[in-house]
PDB file of C-alpha atoms in Angstrom:
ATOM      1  CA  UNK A 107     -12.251  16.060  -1.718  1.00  0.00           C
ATOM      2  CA  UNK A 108     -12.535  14.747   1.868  1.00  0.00           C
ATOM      3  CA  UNK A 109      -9.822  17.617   3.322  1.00  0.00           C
ATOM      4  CA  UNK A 110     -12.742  19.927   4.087  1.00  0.00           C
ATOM      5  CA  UNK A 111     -14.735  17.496   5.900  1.00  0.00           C
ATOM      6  CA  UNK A 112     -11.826  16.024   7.420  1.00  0.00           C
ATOM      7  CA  UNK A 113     -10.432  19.268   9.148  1.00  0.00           C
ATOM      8  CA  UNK A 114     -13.594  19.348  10.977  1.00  0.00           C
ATOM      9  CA  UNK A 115     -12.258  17.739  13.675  1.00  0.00           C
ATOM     10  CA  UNK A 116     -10.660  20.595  15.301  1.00  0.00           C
ATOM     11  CA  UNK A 117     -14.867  21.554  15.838  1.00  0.00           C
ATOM     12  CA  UNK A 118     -15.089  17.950  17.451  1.00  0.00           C
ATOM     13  CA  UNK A 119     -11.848  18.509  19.538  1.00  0.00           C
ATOM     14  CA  UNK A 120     -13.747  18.167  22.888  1.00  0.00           C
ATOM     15  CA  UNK A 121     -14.985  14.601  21.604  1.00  0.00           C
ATOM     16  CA  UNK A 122     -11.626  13.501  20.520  1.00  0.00           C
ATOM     17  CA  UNK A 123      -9.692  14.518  23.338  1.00  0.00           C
ATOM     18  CA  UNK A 124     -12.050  12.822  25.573  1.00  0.00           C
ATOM     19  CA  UNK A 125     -12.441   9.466  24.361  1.00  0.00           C
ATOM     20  CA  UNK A 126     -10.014   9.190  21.355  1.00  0.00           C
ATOM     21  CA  UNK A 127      -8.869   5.873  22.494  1.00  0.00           C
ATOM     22  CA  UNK A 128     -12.282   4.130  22.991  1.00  0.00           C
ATOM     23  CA  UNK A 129     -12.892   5.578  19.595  1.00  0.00           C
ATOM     24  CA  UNK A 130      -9.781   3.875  18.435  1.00  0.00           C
ATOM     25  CA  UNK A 131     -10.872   0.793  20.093  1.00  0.00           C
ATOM     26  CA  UNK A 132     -14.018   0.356  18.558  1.00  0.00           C
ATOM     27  CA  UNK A 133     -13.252   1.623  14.947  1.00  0.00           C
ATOM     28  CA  UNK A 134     -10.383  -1.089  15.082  1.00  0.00           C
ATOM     29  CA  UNK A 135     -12.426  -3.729  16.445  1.00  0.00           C
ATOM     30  CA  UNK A 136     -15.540  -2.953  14.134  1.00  0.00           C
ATOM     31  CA  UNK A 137     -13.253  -2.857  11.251  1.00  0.00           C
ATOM     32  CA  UNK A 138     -11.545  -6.356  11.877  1.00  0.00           C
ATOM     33  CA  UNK A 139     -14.656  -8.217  12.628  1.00  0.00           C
ATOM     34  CA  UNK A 140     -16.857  -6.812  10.061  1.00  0.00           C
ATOM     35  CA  UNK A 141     -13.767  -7.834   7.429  1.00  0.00           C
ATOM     36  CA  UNK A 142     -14.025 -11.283   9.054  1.00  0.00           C
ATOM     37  CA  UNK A 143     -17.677 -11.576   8.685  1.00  0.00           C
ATOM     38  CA  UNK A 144     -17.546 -10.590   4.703  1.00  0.00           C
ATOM     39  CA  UNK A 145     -14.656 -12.491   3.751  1.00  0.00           C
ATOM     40  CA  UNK A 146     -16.345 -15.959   5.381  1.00  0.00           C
ATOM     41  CA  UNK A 147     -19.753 -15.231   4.204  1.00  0.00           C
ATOM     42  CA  UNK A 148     -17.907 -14.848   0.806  1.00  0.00           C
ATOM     43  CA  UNK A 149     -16.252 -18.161   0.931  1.00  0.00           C
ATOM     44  CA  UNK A 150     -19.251 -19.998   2.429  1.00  0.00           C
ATOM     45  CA  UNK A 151     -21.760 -19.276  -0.133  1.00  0.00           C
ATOM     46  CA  UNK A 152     -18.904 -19.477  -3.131  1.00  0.00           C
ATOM     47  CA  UNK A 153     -18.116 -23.006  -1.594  1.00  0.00           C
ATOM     48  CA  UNK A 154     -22.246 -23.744  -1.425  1.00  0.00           C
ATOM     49  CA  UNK A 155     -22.897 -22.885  -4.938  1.00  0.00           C
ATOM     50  CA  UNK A 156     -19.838 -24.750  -6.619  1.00  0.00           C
ATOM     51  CA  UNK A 157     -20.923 -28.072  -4.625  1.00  0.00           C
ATOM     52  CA  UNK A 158     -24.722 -27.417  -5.454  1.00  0.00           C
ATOM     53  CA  UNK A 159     -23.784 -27.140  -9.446  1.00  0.00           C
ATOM     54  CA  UNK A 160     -21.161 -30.569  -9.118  1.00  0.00           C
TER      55      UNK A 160
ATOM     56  CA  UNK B  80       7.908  40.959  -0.668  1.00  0.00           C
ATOM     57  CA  UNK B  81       5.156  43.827  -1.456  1.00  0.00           C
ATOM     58  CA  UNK B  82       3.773  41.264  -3.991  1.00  0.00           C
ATOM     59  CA  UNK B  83       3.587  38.922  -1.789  1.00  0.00           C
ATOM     60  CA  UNK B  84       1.803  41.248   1.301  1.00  0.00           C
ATOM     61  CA  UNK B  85      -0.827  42.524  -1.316  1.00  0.00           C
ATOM     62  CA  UNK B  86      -1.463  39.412  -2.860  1.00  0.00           C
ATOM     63  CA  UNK B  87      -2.042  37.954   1.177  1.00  0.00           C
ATOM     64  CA  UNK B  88      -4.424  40.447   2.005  1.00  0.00           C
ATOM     65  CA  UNK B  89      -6.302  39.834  -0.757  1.00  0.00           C
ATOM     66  CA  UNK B  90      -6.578  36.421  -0.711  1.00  0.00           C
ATOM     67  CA  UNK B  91      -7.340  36.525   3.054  1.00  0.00           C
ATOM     68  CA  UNK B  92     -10.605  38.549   2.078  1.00  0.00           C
ATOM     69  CA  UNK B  93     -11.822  35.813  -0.396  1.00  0.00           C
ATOM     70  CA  UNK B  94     -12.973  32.048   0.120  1.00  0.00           C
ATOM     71  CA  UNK B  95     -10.111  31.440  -2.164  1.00  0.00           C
ATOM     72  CA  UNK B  96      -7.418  31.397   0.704  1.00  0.00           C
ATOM     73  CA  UNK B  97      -9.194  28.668   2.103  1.00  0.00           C
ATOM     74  CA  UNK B  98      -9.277  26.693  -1.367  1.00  0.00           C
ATOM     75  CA  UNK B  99      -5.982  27.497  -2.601  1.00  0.00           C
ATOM     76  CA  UNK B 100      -4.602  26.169   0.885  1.00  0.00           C
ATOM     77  CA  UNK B 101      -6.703  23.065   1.356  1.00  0.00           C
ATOM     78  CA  UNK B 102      -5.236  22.142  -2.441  1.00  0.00           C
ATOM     79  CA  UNK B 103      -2.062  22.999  -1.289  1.00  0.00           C
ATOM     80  CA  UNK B 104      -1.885  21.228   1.719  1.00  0.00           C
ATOM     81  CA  UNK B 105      -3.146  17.646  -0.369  1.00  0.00           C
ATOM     82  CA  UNK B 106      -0.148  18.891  -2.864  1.00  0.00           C
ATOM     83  CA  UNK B 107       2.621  18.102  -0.199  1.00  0.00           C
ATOM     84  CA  UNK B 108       0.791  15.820   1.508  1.00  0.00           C
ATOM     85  CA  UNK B 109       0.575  13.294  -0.962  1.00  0.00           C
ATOM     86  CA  UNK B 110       4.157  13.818  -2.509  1.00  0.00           C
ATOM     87  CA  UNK B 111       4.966  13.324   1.230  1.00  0.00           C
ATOM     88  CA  UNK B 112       3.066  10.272   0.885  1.00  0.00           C
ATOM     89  CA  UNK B 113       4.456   9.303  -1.924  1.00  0.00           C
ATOM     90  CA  UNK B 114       8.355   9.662  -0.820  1.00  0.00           C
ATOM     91  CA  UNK B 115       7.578   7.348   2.111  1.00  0.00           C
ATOM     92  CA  UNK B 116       6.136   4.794  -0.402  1.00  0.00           C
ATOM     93  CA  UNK B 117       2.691   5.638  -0.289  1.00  0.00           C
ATOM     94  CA  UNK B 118       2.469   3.056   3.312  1.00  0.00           C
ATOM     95  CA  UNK B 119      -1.405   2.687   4.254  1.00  0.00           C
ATOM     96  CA  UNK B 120      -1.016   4.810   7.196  1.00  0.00           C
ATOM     97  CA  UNK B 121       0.378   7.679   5.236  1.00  0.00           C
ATOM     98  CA  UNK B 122      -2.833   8.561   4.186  1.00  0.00           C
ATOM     99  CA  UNK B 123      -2.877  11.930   2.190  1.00  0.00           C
ATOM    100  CA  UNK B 124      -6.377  13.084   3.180  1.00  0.00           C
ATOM    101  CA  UNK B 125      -5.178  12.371   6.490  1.00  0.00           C
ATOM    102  CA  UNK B 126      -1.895  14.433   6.160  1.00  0.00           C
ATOM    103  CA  UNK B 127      -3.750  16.818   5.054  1.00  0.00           C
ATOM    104  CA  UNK B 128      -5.903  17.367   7.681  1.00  0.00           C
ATOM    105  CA  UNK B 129      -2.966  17.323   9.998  1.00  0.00           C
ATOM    106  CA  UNK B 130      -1.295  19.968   7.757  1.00  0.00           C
ATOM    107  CA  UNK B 131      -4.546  22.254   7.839  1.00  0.00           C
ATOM    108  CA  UNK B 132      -6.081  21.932  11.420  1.00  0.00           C
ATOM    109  CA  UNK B 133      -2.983  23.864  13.188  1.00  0.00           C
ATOM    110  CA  UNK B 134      -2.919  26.418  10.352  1.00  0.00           C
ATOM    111  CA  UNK B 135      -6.111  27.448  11.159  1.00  0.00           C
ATOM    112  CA  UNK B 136      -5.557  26.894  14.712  1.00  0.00           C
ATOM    113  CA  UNK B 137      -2.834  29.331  15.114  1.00  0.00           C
ATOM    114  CA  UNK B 138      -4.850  31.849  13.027  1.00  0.00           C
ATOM    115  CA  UNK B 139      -7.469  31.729  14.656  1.00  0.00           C
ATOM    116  CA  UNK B 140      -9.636  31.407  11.560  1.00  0.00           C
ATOM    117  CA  UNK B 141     -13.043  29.740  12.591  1.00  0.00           C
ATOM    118  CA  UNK B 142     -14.465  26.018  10.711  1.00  0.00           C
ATOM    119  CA  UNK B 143     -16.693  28.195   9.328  1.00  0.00           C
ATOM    120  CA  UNK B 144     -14.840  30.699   7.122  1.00  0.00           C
ATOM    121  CA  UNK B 145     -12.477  27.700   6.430  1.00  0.00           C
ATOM    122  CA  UNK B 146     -15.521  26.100   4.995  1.00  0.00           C
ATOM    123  CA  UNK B 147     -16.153  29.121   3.260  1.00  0.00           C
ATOM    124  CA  UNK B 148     -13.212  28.628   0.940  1.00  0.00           C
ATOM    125  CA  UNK B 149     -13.266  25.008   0.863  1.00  0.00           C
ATOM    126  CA  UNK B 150     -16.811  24.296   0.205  1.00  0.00           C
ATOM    127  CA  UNK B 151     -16.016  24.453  -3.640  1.00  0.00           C
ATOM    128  CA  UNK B 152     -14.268  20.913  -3.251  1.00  0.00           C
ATOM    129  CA  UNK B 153     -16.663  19.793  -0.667  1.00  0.00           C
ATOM    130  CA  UNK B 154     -18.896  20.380  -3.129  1.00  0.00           C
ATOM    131  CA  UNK B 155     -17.628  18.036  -5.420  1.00  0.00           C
ATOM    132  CA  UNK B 156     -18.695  15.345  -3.104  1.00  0.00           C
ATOM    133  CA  UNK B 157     -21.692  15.158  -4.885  1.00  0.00           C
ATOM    134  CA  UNK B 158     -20.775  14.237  -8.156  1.00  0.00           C
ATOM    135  CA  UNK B 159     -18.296  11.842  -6.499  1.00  0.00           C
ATOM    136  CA  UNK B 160     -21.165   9.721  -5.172  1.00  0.00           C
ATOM    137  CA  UNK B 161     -22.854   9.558  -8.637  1.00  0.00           C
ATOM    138  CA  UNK B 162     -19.564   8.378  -9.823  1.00  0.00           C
ATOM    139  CA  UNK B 163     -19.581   5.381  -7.393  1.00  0.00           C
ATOM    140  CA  UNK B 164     -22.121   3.402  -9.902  1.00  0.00           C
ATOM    141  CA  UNK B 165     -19.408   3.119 -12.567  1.00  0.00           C
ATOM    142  CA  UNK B 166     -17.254   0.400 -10.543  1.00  0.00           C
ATOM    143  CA  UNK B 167     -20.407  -1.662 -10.705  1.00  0.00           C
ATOM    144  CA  UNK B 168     -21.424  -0.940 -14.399  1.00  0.00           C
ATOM    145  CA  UNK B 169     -17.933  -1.970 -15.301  1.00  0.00           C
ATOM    146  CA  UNK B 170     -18.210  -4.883 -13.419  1.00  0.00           C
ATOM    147  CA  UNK B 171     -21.801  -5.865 -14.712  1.00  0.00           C
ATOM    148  CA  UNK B 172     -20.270  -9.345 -15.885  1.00  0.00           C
ATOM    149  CA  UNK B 173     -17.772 -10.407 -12.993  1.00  0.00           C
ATOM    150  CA  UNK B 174     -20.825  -9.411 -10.060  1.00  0.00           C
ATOM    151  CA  UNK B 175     -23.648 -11.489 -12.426  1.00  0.00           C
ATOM    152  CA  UNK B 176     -21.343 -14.729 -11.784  1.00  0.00           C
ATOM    153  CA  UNK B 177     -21.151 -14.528  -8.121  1.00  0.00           C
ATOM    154  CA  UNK B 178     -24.287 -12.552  -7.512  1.00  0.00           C
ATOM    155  CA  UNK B 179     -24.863 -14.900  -4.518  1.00  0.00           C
ATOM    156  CA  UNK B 180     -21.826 -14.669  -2.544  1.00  0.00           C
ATOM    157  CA  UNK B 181     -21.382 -11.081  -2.972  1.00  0.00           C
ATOM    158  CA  UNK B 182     -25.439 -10.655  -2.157  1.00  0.00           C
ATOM    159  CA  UNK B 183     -24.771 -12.252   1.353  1.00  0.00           C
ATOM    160  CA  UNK B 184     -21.383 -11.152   2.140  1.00  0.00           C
ATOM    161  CA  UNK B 185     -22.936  -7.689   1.653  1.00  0.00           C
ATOM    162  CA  UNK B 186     -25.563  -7.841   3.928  1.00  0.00           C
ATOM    163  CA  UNK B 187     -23.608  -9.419   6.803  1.00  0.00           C
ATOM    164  CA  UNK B 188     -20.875  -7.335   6.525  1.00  0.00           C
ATOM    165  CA  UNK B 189     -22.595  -4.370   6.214  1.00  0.00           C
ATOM    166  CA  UNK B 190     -24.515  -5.247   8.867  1.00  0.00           C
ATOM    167  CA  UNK B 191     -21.644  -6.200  11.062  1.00  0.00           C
ATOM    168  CA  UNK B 192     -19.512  -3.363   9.780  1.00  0.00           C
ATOM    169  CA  UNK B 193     -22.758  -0.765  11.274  1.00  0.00           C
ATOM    170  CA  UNK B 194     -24.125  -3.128  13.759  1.00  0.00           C
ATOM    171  CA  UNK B 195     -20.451  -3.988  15.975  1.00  0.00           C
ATOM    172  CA  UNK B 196     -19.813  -0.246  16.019  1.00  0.00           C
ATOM    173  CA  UNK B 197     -23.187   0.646  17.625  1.00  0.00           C
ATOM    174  CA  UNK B 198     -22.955  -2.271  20.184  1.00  0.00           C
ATOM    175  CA  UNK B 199     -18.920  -1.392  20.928  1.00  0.00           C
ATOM    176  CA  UNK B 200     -19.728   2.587  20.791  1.00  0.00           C
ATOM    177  CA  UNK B 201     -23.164   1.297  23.766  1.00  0.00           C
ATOM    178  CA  UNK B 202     -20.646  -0.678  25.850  1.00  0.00           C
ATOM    179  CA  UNK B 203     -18.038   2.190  25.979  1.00  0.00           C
ATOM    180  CA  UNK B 204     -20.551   4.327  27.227  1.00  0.00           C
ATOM    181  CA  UNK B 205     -19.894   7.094  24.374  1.00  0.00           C
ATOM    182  CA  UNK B 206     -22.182   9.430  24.320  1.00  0.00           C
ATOM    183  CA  UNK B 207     -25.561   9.149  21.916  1.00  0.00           C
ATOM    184  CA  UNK B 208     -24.502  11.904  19.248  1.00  0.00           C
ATOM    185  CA  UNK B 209     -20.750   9.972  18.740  1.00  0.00           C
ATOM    186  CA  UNK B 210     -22.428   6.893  18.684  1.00  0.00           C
ATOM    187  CA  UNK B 211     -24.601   7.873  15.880  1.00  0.00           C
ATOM    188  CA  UNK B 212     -21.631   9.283  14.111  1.00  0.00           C
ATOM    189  CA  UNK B 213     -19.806   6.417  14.223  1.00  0.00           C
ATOM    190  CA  UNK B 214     -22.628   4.369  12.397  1.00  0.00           C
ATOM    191  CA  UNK B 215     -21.745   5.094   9.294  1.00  0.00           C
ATOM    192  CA  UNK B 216     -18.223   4.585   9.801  1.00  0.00           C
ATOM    193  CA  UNK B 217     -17.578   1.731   6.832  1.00  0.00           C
ATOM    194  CA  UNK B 218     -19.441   4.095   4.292  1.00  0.00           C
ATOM    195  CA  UNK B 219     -17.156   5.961   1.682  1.00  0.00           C
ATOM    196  CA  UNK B 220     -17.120   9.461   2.866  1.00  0.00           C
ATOM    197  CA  UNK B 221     -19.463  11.184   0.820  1.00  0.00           C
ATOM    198  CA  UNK B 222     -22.139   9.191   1.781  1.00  0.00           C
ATOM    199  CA  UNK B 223     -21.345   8.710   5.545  1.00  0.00           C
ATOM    200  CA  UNK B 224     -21.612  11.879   6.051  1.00  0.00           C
ATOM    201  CA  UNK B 225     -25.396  11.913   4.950  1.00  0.00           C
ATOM    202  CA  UNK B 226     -26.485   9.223   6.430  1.00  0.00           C
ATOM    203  CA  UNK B 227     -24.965  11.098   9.461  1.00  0.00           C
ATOM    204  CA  UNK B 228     -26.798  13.948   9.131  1.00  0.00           C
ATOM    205  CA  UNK B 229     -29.812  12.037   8.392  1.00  0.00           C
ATOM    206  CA  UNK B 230     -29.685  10.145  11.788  1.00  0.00           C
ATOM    207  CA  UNK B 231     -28.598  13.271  13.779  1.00  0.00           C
ATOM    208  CA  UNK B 232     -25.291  12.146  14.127  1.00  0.00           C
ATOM    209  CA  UNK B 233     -21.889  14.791  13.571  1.00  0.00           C
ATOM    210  CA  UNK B 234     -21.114  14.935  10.033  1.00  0.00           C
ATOM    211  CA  UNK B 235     -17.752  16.541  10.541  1.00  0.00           C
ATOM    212  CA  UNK B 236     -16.813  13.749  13.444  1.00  0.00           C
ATOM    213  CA  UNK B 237     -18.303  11.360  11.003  1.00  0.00           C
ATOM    214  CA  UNK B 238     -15.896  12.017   8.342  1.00  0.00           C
ATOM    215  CA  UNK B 239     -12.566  11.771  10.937  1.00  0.00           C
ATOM    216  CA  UNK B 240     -13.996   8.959  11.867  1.00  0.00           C
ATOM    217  CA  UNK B 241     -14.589   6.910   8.333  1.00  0.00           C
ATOM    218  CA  UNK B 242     -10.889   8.184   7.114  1.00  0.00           C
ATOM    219  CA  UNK B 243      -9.511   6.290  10.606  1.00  0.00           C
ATOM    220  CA  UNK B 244     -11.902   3.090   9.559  1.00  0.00           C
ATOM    221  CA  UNK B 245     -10.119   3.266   5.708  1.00  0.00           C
ATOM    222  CA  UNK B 246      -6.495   3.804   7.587  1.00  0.00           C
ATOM    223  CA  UNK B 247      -7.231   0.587  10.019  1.00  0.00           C
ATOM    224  CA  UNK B 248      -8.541  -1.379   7.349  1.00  0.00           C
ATOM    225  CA  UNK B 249      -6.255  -0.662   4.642  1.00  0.00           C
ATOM    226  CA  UNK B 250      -3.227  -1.002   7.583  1.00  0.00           C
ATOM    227  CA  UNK B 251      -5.083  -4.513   8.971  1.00  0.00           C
ATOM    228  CA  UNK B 252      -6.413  -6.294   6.171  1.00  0.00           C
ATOM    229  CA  UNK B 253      -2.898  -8.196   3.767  1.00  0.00           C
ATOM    230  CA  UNK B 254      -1.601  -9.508   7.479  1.00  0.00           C
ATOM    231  CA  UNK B 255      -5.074 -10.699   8.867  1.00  0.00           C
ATOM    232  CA  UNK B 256      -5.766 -12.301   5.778  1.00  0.00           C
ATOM    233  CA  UNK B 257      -2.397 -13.641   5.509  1.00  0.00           C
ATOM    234  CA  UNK B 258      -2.538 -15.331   9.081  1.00  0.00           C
ATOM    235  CA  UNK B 259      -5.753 -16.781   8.019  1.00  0.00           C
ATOM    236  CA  UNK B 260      -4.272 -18.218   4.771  1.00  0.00           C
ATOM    237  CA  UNK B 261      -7.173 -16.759   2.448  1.00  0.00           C
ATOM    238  CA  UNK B 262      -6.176 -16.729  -0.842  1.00  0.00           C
ATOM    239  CA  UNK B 263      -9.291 -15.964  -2.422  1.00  0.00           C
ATOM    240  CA  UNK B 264      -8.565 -12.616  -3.804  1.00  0.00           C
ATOM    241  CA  UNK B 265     -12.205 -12.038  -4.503  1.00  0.00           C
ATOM    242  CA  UNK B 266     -13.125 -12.328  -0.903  1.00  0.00           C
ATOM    243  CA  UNK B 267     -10.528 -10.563   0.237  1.00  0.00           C
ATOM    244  CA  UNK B 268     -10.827  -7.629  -2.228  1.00  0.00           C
ATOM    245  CA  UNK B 269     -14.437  -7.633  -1.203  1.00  0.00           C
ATOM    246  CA  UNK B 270     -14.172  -7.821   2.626  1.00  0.00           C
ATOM    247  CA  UNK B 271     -12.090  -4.704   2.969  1.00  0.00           C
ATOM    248  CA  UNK B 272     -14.702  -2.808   0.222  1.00  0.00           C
ATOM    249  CA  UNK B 273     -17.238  -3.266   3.116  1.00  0.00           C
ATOM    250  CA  UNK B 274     -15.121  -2.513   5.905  1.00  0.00           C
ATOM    251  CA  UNK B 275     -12.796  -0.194   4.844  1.00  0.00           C
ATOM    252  CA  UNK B 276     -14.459   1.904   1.311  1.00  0.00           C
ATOM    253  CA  UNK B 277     -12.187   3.931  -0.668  1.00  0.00           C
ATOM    254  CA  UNK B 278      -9.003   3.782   1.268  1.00  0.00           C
ATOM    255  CA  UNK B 279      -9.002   0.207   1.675  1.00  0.00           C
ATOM    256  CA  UNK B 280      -9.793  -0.092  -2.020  1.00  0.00           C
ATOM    257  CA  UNK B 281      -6.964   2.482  -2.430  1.00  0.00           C
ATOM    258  CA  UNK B 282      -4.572  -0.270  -1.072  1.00  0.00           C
ATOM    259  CA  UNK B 283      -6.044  -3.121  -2.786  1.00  0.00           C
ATOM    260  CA  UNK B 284      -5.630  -2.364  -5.892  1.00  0.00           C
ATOM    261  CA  UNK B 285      -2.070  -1.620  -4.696  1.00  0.00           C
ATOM    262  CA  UNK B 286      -1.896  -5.151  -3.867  1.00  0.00           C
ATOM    263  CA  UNK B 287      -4.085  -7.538  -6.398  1.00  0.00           C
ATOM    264  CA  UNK B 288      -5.856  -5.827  -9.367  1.00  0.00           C
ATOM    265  CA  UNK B 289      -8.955  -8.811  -8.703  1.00  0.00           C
ATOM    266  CA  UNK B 290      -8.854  -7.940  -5.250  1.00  0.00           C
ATOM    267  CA  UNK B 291      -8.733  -3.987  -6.118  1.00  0.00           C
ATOM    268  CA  UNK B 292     -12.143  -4.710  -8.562  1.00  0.00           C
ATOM    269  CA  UNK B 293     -14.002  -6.088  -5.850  1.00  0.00           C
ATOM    270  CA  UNK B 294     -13.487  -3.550  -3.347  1.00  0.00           C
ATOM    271  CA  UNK B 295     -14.819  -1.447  -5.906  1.00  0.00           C
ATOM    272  CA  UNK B 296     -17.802  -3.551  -6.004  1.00  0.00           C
ATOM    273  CA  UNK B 297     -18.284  -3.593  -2.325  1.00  0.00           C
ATOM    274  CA  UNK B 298     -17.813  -0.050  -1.374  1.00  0.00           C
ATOM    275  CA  UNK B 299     -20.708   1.281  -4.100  1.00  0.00           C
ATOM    276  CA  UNK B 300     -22.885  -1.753  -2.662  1.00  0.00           C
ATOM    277  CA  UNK B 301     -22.250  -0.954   0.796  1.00  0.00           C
ATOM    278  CA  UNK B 302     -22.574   2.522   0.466  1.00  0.00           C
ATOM    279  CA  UNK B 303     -26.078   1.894  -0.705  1.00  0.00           C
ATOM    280  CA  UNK B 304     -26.849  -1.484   1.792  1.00  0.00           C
ATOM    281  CA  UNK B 305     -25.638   0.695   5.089  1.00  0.00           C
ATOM    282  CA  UNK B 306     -27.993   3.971   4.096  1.00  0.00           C
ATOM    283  CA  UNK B 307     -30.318   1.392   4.257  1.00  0.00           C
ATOM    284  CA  UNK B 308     -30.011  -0.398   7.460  1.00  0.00           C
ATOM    285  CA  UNK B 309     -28.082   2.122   9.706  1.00  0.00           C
ATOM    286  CA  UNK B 310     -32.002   4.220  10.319  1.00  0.00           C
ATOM    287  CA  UNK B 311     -32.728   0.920  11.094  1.00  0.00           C
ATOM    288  CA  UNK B 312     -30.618  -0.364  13.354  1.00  0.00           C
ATOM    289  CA  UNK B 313     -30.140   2.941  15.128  1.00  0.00           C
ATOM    290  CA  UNK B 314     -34.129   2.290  15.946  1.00  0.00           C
ATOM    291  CA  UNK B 315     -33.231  -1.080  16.934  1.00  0.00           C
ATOM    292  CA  UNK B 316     -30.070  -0.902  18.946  1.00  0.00           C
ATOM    293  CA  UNK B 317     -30.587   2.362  21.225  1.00  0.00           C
TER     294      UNK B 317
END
């Protein structure tokens, strides 16, 4: 279902080919740190609620 | 081989050249995918794509009359994103227990997930109309690319750009939370649902079927949380 949109890219060539690797950067980057921010949050507020009920 | 020439030049005159090819190319590209072992960066939207883009490349057919033909799957998008409340309807019991910790998690990781990739596309320098494609970036794909739309962002960049976010996250998620000893597969599952959507929750249910229903849970939250907040923080940030 996402092909279609997907080849789009060869309208956004100009983009790509300019500053594919800052892209890269900061889709890697914004990936790992928003995966660190969940998965702590998660644990925090698990950890908070099973010592508030004790 | 007269079969073959007729049946060419009339499928070259409909959109259905277009269609049959794009379902071809997914065809090979995930029984590529599948030969390798289905690896995360083997992605079969993403071999398609590469199996497409020089196809029309060297025949010089324009996006648009590609679109044309392949519209009638793009299409379906719609009824995809309807189809994202069922992961949370069959979940109504397991996301009532731990309402709280998904609640927050959601909000800072969307926020993070939207947020970071505003601030890292602003210290790059890229330029405004990538920067408000990238926004979206964490969003499954059907709704990315209307909340890209909607902030005058490039839907078309948007949607290369949230497959890369699935590949990364899918690729970077069982070692990073391996090296951080987290065994919590809820939190796990659920961190790459916000980061990463439907190709990250592709790969967890690969790996841990608890893990694989909370991504499920995460990606129809965060789809709805980042349509939200990325107007928002587009106001905000630039």
């Amino acid at each position: 279902m996402f092909v279609p949109a997907g080849v789009g890219f060869i309208g956004n060539l100009d983009v790509l080919s300019l500053d594919w690797a800052k892209l890269l950067v900061v889709l890697t980057l914004s990936t790992i740190l928003s995966m660190l921010v969940t998965v702590a949050t998660f644990i925090t507020m698990k950890r908070l609620i099973y010592r508030l009920q004790k | 081989m007269n079969n073959f020439a007729s049946l060419w030049s009339y499928l070259s005159a409909t959109p259905l050249l277009w269609l049959t090819a794009t379902i071809g190319a997914y065809l090979i590209a995930d029984n590529l995918a599948g030969r390798l072992g289905n690896p995360p960066w083997a992605n079969p939207v993403l071999l398609s794509v590469l199996l497409l883009s020089p196809v029309l490349v060297f025949t010089n057919t324009r996006y648009s009359t590609y679109f044309e033909g392949a519209q009638f799957i793009h299409f379906l998008l719609g009824p995809a994103t309807v189809a994202l409340a069922l992961p949370l309807w069959d979940n109504r019991s397991t996301i009532q227990k731990s309402v709280i910790p998904i609640l927050c998690a959601l909000v800072a990781g969307s926020a993070v997930a939207a947020g970071s990739a505003i601030a890292l596309a602003q210290f790059f320098d890229l330029p405004m109309s990538v920067l408000l494609s990238l926004a979206p970036k964490s969003t499954t794909a059907p709704v990315a690319l209307g909340i890209s739309e909607a902030v005058s962002g490039i839907p078309t960049l948007t949607a290369v750009l949230v497959i890369l976010t699935g590949i990364i996250g899918a690729i970077t998620v069982t070692p990073l939370m391996n090296i951080l000893s987290i065994t919590d597969w809820q939190a796990r599952g659920f961190a790459v649902g916000v980061a990463a959507h439907g190709i990250g929750t592709a790969r967890a249910f690969k790996v841990n079927p608890i893990a694989g229903a909370y991504t499920g849970i995460a990606m129809a939250l965060n789809a709805l949380f980042t349509s939200l907040i990325v107007p928002i923080l587009v106001r905000w940030l630039t």
